[in-house]
Amino acid sequence: MAPASFHHEKVCVMDASGRLGSTLVERLLERGYIVHAAVQGHVDDLKLNGVATEREKKLKIFHADPFDYQSITDALKGCSGLFYAFEPPQDHPAYDEYMVEVEVRAAHNVVEACARTETIDKVVFTSSATAVLWRDNNSQSLASDLDERHWSDVNFCRKFKLWHALSKTVAEKTAWALAMDRDINMVSINGGLLMEPHLSITHPYLKGAAEMYECGTFVTVDLQFLVDAHICVFEDVSSYGRYLCFNHAITNHEDAIHLACLLTPYSPSPPPSYEEANMIIQQRLSNKKLNKVMVDFE
């Protein structure tokens, strides 16, 4: 159960139609929250698996477009918290250079709307591990592990057309700059690759997957763990800053092959060389900070 102080607290989830958003809505209702579920598309985009009728009374659905300021403020009205995750617009689902601009503008609008909503106490901003891990391999920092203090190098991302990483990095930096300027209590969750049923090799996170694997920075996260992490950092009054969030690191050939089979089920993978099969890659991303706050989370 949620701590008593969180019962009947009103929070907003945006965008609530994605896999993360809809699962967050369900879990928050289970924990006794009143939820404003803000969806970009049609209201029936919100696929909630069997939310009990009793709980449905605590659910209010809003149509909120991150480019329509008024619709964001309507969804936030009376809420003490916001869980914000960017979902690409339906008419433009691919990540490219244009998407960077779109995601940054959306982040700016949403954080600005929070600044103008007096009831908002805390914002949980969903970012990505791709906003942490990309940099030139020749740089000094490669010698050490990477954690929340590191940022992907925007010039590096642009040069290699890592649009997902560039989008996430610039949008998150924009959100942080505005949150600090407007004195908003914000935390970010920088998730690994979300493992979901219809994951395919075309997922924009996977651009540069081989390099991530070789560098020891290829991490994945299960949906339930990601959802728990969001709620945990929201409820923990001492949470601050960024949190790298993953519960699996791909560090050996077996894991890599297993993932490759999930992503491209019909292409046979070549047998590994003896060296490949026995090579263990040093994991270089650290999630210690998140693990510390999640120890007592129920």
GROMACS .gro file of C-alpha atoms in nm:
model
  298
    1MET     CA    1   0.000   0.000   0.000
    2ALA     CA    2   0.098   0.360  -0.052
    3PRO     CA    3   0.189   0.563   0.255
    4ALA     CA    4  -0.128   0.713   0.405
    5SER     CA    5  -0.027   1.066   0.305
    6PHE     CA    6  -0.058   0.974  -0.063
    7HIS     CA    7  -0.415   0.852  -0.047
    8HIS     CA    8  -0.655   1.080  -0.232
    9GLU     CA    9  -0.364   1.282  -0.364
   10LYS     CA   10  -0.434   1.402  -0.717
   11VAL     CA   11  -0.170   1.344  -0.985
   12CYS     CA   12  -0.155   1.381  -1.362
   13VAL     CA   13  -0.004   1.127  -1.605
   14MET     CA   14   0.094   1.257  -1.950
   15ASP     CA   15   0.097   1.093  -2.205
   16ALA     CA   16  -0.127   0.830  -2.049
   17SER     CA   17  -0.187   0.637  -2.372
   18GLY     CA   18   0.163   0.489  -2.407
   19ARG     CA   19   0.263   0.161  -2.243
   20LEU     CA   20   0.442   0.337  -1.959
   21GLY     CA   21   0.167   0.595  -1.911
   22SER     CA   22  -0.129   0.354  -1.907
   23THR     CA   23   0.050   0.117  -1.666
   24LEU     CA   24   0.140   0.412  -1.442
   25VAL     CA   25  -0.227   0.515  -1.434
   26GLU     CA   26  -0.328   0.164  -1.324
   27ARG     CA   27  -0.062   0.143  -1.053
   28LEU     CA   28  -0.139   0.490  -0.917
   29LEU     CA   29  -0.511   0.408  -0.894
   30GLU     CA   30  -0.419   0.086  -0.712
   31ARG     CA   31  -0.220   0.294  -0.461
   32GLY     CA   32  -0.516   0.518  -0.386
   33TYR     CA   33  -0.433   0.822  -0.600
   34ILE     CA   34  -0.688   1.027  -0.790
   35VAL     CA   35  -0.552   1.034  -1.146
   36HIS     CA   36  -0.586   1.283  -1.430
   37ALA     CA   37  -0.493   1.075  -1.736
   38ALA     CA   38  -0.390   1.309  -2.017
   39VAL     CA   39  -0.388   1.158  -2.365
   40GLN     CA   40  -0.277   1.317  -2.690
   41GLY     CA   41  -0.486   1.116  -2.933
   42HIS     CA   42  -0.841   0.997  -2.895
   43VAL     CA   43  -0.960   0.927  -2.545
   44ASP     CA   44  -1.009   0.557  -2.633
   45ASP     CA   45  -0.631   0.535  -2.687
   46LEU     CA   46  -0.607   0.480  -2.312
   47LYS     CA   47  -0.597   0.103  -2.279
   48LEU     CA   48  -0.646   0.021  -1.913
   49ASN     CA   49  -0.649  -0.348  -1.836
   50GLY     CA   50  -0.943  -0.409  -1.607
   51VAL     CA   51  -0.934  -0.104  -1.384
   52ALA     CA   52  -1.211  -0.185  -1.136
   53THR     CA   53  -1.523   0.031  -1.149
   54GLU     CA   54  -1.456   0.149  -0.795
   55ARG     CA   55  -1.118   0.280  -0.905
   56GLU     CA   56  -1.259   0.430  -1.223
   57LYS     CA   57  -1.436   0.687  -1.007
   58LYS     CA   58  -1.090   0.819  -0.920
   59LEU     CA   59  -0.992   0.846  -1.285
   60LYS     CA   60  -1.053   1.149  -1.503
   61ILE     CA   61  -0.946   1.149  -1.867
   62PHE     CA   62  -0.825   1.463  -2.043
   63HIS     CA   63  -0.731   1.533  -2.400
   64ALA     CA   64  -0.399   1.717  -2.364
   65ASP     CA   65  -0.179   1.815  -2.653
   66PRO     CA   66   0.176   1.914  -2.545
   67PHE     CA   67   0.161   2.189  -2.810
   68ASP     CA   68  -0.165   2.331  -2.678
   69TYR     CA   69  -0.078   2.511  -2.357
   70GLN     CA   70  -0.436   2.549  -2.235
   71SER     CA   71  -0.505   2.176  -2.264
   72ILE     CA   72  -0.198   2.101  -2.046
   73THR     CA   73  -0.304   2.345  -1.773
   74ASP     CA   74  -0.657   2.198  -1.776
   75ALA     CA   75  -0.518   1.848  -1.716
   76LEU     CA   76  -0.288   1.971  -1.437
   77LYS     CA   77  -0.559   2.161  -1.250
   78GLY     CA   78  -0.566   2.069  -0.881
   79CYS     CA   79  -0.286   1.812  -0.916
   80SER     CA   80   0.009   1.793  -0.677
   81GLY     CA   81   0.227   1.591  -0.912
   82LEU     CA   82   0.293   1.520  -1.278
   83PHE     CA   83   0.442   1.211  -1.443
   84TYR     CA   84   0.549   1.325  -1.788
   85ALA     CA   85   0.665   1.100  -2.073
   86PHE     CA   86   0.688   1.219  -2.431
   87GLU     CA   87   0.505   1.010  -2.690
   88PRO     CA   88   0.584   1.095  -3.055
   89PRO     CA   89   0.282   1.242  -3.235
   90GLN     CA   90   0.089   0.981  -3.436
   91ASP     CA   91   0.143   1.163  -3.763
   92HIS     CA   92   0.519   1.159  -3.711
   93PRO     CA   93   0.626   0.849  -3.517
   94ALA     CA   94   0.984   0.829  -3.649
   95TYR     CA   95   1.279   0.984  -3.471
   96ASP     CA   96   1.469   1.222  -3.696
   97GLU     CA   97   1.620   1.567  -3.676
   98TYR     CA   98   1.274   1.725  -3.678
   99MET     CA   99   1.170   1.521  -3.373
  100VAL     CA  100   1.437   1.691  -3.160
  101GLU     CA  101   1.257   2.022  -3.203
  102VAL     CA  102   0.915   1.864  -3.135
  103GLU     CA  103   1.025   1.691  -2.813
  104VAL     CA  104   1.205   1.999  -2.682
  105ARG     CA  105   0.904   2.221  -2.744
  106ALA     CA  106   0.673   1.972  -2.571
  107ALA     CA  107   0.903   1.949  -2.267
  108HIS     CA  108   0.924   2.328  -2.243
  109ASN     CA  109   0.546   2.371  -2.259
  110VAL     CA  110   0.475   2.104  -1.999
  111VAL     CA  111   0.733   2.227  -1.746
  112GLU     CA  112   0.620   2.588  -1.797
  113ALA     CA  113   0.258   2.481  -1.734
  114CYS     CA  114   0.373   2.312  -1.410
  115ALA     CA  115   0.544   2.634  -1.303
  116ARG     CA  116   0.213   2.815  -1.343
  117THR     CA  117   0.009   2.552  -1.158
  118GLU     CA  118   0.029   2.644  -0.790
  119THR     CA  119  -0.074   2.301  -0.666
  120ILE     CA  120   0.215   2.113  -0.834
  121ASP     CA  121   0.473   1.994  -0.579
  122LYS     CA  122   0.676   1.752  -0.786
  123VAL     CA  123   0.739   1.654  -1.147
  124VAL     CA  124   0.873   1.315  -1.255
  125PHE     CA  125   1.020   1.362  -1.601
  126THR     CA  126   1.078   1.047  -1.809
  127SER     CA  127   1.404   1.067  -2.001
  128SER     CA  128   1.631   0.794  -2.131
  129ALA     CA  129   1.968   0.632  -2.067
  130THR     CA  130   2.050   0.753  -2.420
  131ALA     CA  131   2.075   1.103  -2.265
  132VAL     CA  132   2.366   0.974  -2.053
  133LEU     CA  133   2.574   0.727  -2.250
  134TRP     CA  134   2.683   0.873  -2.586
  135ARG     CA  135   3.020   1.042  -2.615
  136ASP     CA  136   3.340   1.018  -2.811
  137ASN     CA  137   3.519   0.698  -2.711
  138ASN     CA  138   3.852   0.872  -2.725
  139SER     CA  139   3.756   1.110  -2.450
  140GLN     CA  140   3.899   1.076  -2.100
  141SER     CA  141   3.568   0.986  -1.936
  142LEU     CA  142   3.572   0.641  -2.093
  143ALA     CA  143   3.810   0.524  -1.825
  144SER     CA  144   3.542   0.561  -1.559
  145ASP     CA  145   3.189   0.436  -1.507
  146LEU     CA  146   2.896   0.648  -1.617
  147ASP     CA  147   2.615   0.755  -1.391
  148GLU     CA  148   2.354   1.029  -1.355
  149ARG     CA  149   2.618   1.303  -1.357
  150HIS     CA  150   2.703   1.231  -1.721
  151TRP     CA  151   2.529   1.368  -2.027
  152SER     CA  152   2.544   1.250  -2.386
  153ASP     CA  153   2.749   1.479  -2.608
  154VAL     CA  154   2.505   1.660  -2.837
  155ASN     CA  155   2.765   1.718  -3.110
  156PHE     CA  156   2.853   1.349  -3.109
  157CYS     CA  157   2.482   1.255  -3.132
  158ARG     CA  158   2.425   1.496  -3.419
  159LYS     CA  159   2.733   1.377  -3.607
  160PHE     CA  160   2.623   1.012  -3.594
  161LYS     CA  161   2.253   1.090  -3.640
  162LEU     CA  162   2.162   0.941  -3.302
  163TRP     CA  163   1.831   1.128  -3.308
  164HIS     CA  164   1.670   0.949  -3.014
  165ALA     CA  165   1.969   1.029  -2.792
  166LEU     CA  166   1.986   1.387  -2.918
  167SER     CA  167   1.613   1.439  -2.864
  168LYS     CA  168   1.619   1.297  -2.512
  169THR     CA  169   1.934   1.488  -2.414
  170VAL     CA  170   1.821   1.829  -2.540
  171ALA     CA  171   1.464   1.789  -2.414
  172GLU     CA  172   1.582   1.683  -2.068
  173LYS     CA  173   1.839   1.966  -2.051
  174THR     CA  174   1.565   2.212  -2.152
  175ALA     CA  175   1.334   2.076  -1.880
  176TRP     CA  176   1.607   2.099  -1.616
  177ALA     CA  177   1.704   2.455  -1.711
  178LEU     CA  178   1.341   2.566  -1.688
  179ALA     CA  179   1.272   2.370  -1.367
  180MET     CA  180   1.572   2.533  -1.199
  181ASP     CA  181   1.479   2.875  -1.328
  182ARG     CA  182   1.118   2.843  -1.213
  183ASP     CA  183   1.203   2.663  -0.888
  184ILE     CA  184   1.018   2.341  -0.970
  185ASN     CA  185   1.087   2.025  -0.774
  186MET     CA  186   1.174   1.783  -1.058
  187VAL     CA  187   1.335   1.442  -1.080
  188SER     CA  188   1.411   1.251  -1.399
  189ILE     CA  189   1.406   0.880  -1.472
  190ASN     CA  190   1.660   0.787  -1.739
  191GLY     CA  191   1.534   0.446  -1.844
  192GLY     CA  192   1.714   0.175  -2.037
  193LEU     CA  193   1.555   0.011  -2.341
  194LEU     CA  194   1.198  -0.078  -2.240
  195MET     CA  195   1.137  -0.448  -2.297
  196GLU     CA  196   0.792  -0.485  -2.449
  197PRO     CA  197   0.612  -0.745  -2.661
  198HIS     CA  198   0.633  -0.567  -2.996
  199LEU     CA  199   0.988  -0.442  -2.967
  200SER     CA  200   1.170  -0.448  -3.299
  201ILE     CA  201   1.509  -0.360  -3.440
  202THR     CA  202   1.360  -0.036  -3.578
  203HIS     CA  203   1.320   0.110  -3.228
  204PRO     CA  204   1.510   0.444  -3.230
  205TYR     CA  205   1.681   0.362  -2.898
  206LEU     CA  206   1.865   0.079  -3.076
  207LYS     CA  207   2.060   0.295  -3.317
  208GLY     CA  208   2.423   0.221  -3.224
  209ALA     CA  209   2.327  -0.097  -3.033
  210ALA     CA  210   2.651  -0.276  -3.123
  211GLU     CA  211   2.856   0.017  -2.993
  212MET     CA  212   2.654   0.030  -2.671
  213TYR     CA  213   2.715  -0.342  -2.622
  214GLU     CA  214   3.089  -0.312  -2.684
  215CYS     CA  215   3.115  -0.016  -2.445
  216GLY     CA  216   2.923  -0.192  -2.166
  217THR     CA  217   2.639   0.062  -2.176
  218PHE     CA  218   2.360  -0.151  -2.326
  219VAL     CA  219   2.090  -0.173  -2.057
  220THR     CA  220   1.724  -0.277  -2.059
  221VAL     CA  221   1.435  -0.229  -1.820
  222ASP     CA  222   1.111  -0.418  -1.755
  223LEU     CA  223   0.787  -0.224  -1.757
  224GLN     CA  224   0.692  -0.301  -1.394
  225PHE     CA  225   1.034  -0.199  -1.265
  226LEU     CA  226   1.020   0.126  -1.463
  227VAL     CA  227   0.672   0.205  -1.327
  228ASP     CA  228   0.780   0.128  -0.969
  229ALA     CA  229   1.083   0.353  -1.009
  230HIS     CA  230   0.863   0.645  -1.118
  231ILE     CA  231   0.628   0.608  -0.823
  232CYS     CA  232   0.914   0.548  -0.580
  233VAL     CA  233   1.100   0.871  -0.668
  234PHE     CA  234   0.771   1.061  -0.658
  235GLU     CA  235   0.681   0.936  -0.310
  236ASP     CA  236   1.031   0.964  -0.165
  237VAL     CA  237   1.066   1.317  -0.031
  238SER     CA  238   1.445   1.295  -0.042
  239SER     CA  239   1.467   1.205  -0.414
  240TYR     CA  240   1.653   1.458  -0.629
  241GLY     CA  241   1.810   1.500  -0.972
  242ARG     CA  242   1.842   1.220  -1.227
  243TYR     CA  243   1.808   0.844  -1.182
  244LEU     CA  244   1.945   0.587  -1.426
  245CYS     CA  245   1.684   0.312  -1.437
  246PHE     CA  246   1.748  -0.041  -1.566
  247ASN     CA  247   1.735  -0.391  -1.428
  248HIS     CA  248   1.942  -0.578  -1.684
  249ALA     CA  249   2.273  -0.510  -1.857
  250ILE     CA  250   2.370  -0.692  -2.178
  251THR     CA  251   2.727  -0.792  -2.101
  252ASN     CA  252   2.782  -1.132  -2.261
  253HIS     CA  253   2.731  -1.306  -2.593
  254GLU     CA  254   2.439  -1.517  -2.471
  255ASP     CA  255   2.241  -1.209  -2.362
  256ALA     CA  256   2.324  -1.030  -2.686
  257ILE     CA  257   2.207  -1.328  -2.897
  258HIS     CA  258   1.891  -1.364  -2.689
  259LEU     CA  259   1.806  -0.997  -2.748
  260ALA     CA  260   1.892  -1.020  -3.120
  261CYS     CA  261   1.651  -1.314  -3.154
  262LEU     CA  262   1.374  -1.111  -2.991
  263LEU     CA  263   1.436  -0.815  -3.221
  264THR     CA  264   1.486  -1.006  -3.546
  265PRO     CA  265   1.316  -1.344  -3.493
  266TYR     CA  266   1.360  -1.463  -3.852
  267SER     CA  267   1.725  -1.401  -3.918
  268PRO     CA  268   1.966  -1.675  -3.815
  269SER     CA  269   2.258  -1.553  -3.607
  270PRO     CA  270   2.608  -1.669  -3.702
  271PRO     CA  271   2.778  -1.901  -3.452
  272PRO     CA  272   3.012  -1.704  -3.224
  273SER     CA  273   3.386  -1.746  -3.223
  274TYR     CA  274   3.534  -1.898  -2.907
  275GLU     CA  275   3.651  -1.551  -2.796
  276GLU     CA  276   3.308  -1.399  -2.851
  277ALA     CA  277   3.127  -1.676  -2.668
  278ASN     CA  278   3.346  -1.641  -2.361
  279MET     CA  279   3.387  -1.266  -2.353
  280ILE     CA  280   3.233  -1.080  -2.060
  281ILE     CA  281   3.199  -0.708  -2.110
  282GLN     CA  282   3.243  -0.480  -1.812
  283GLN     CA  283   2.915  -0.304  -1.731
  284ARG     CA  284   2.985   0.071  -1.729
  285LEU     CA  285   2.650   0.226  -1.639
  286SER     CA  286   2.568   0.249  -1.270
  287ASN     CA  287   2.216   0.242  -1.124
  288LYS     CA  288   2.329   0.254  -0.759
  289LYS     CA  289   2.150   0.582  -0.692
  290LEU     CA  290   1.808   0.441  -0.787
  291ASN     CA  291   1.866   0.110  -0.612
  292LYS     CA  292   1.933   0.299  -0.290
  293VAL     CA  293   1.590   0.470  -0.289
  294MET     CA  294   1.405   0.159  -0.407
  295VAL     CA  295   1.524  -0.061  -0.121
  296ASP     CA  296   1.219   0.017   0.094
  297PHE     CA  297   0.967   0.063  -0.186
  298GLU     CA  298   0.662  -0.164  -0.169
   0.00000   0.00000   0.00000
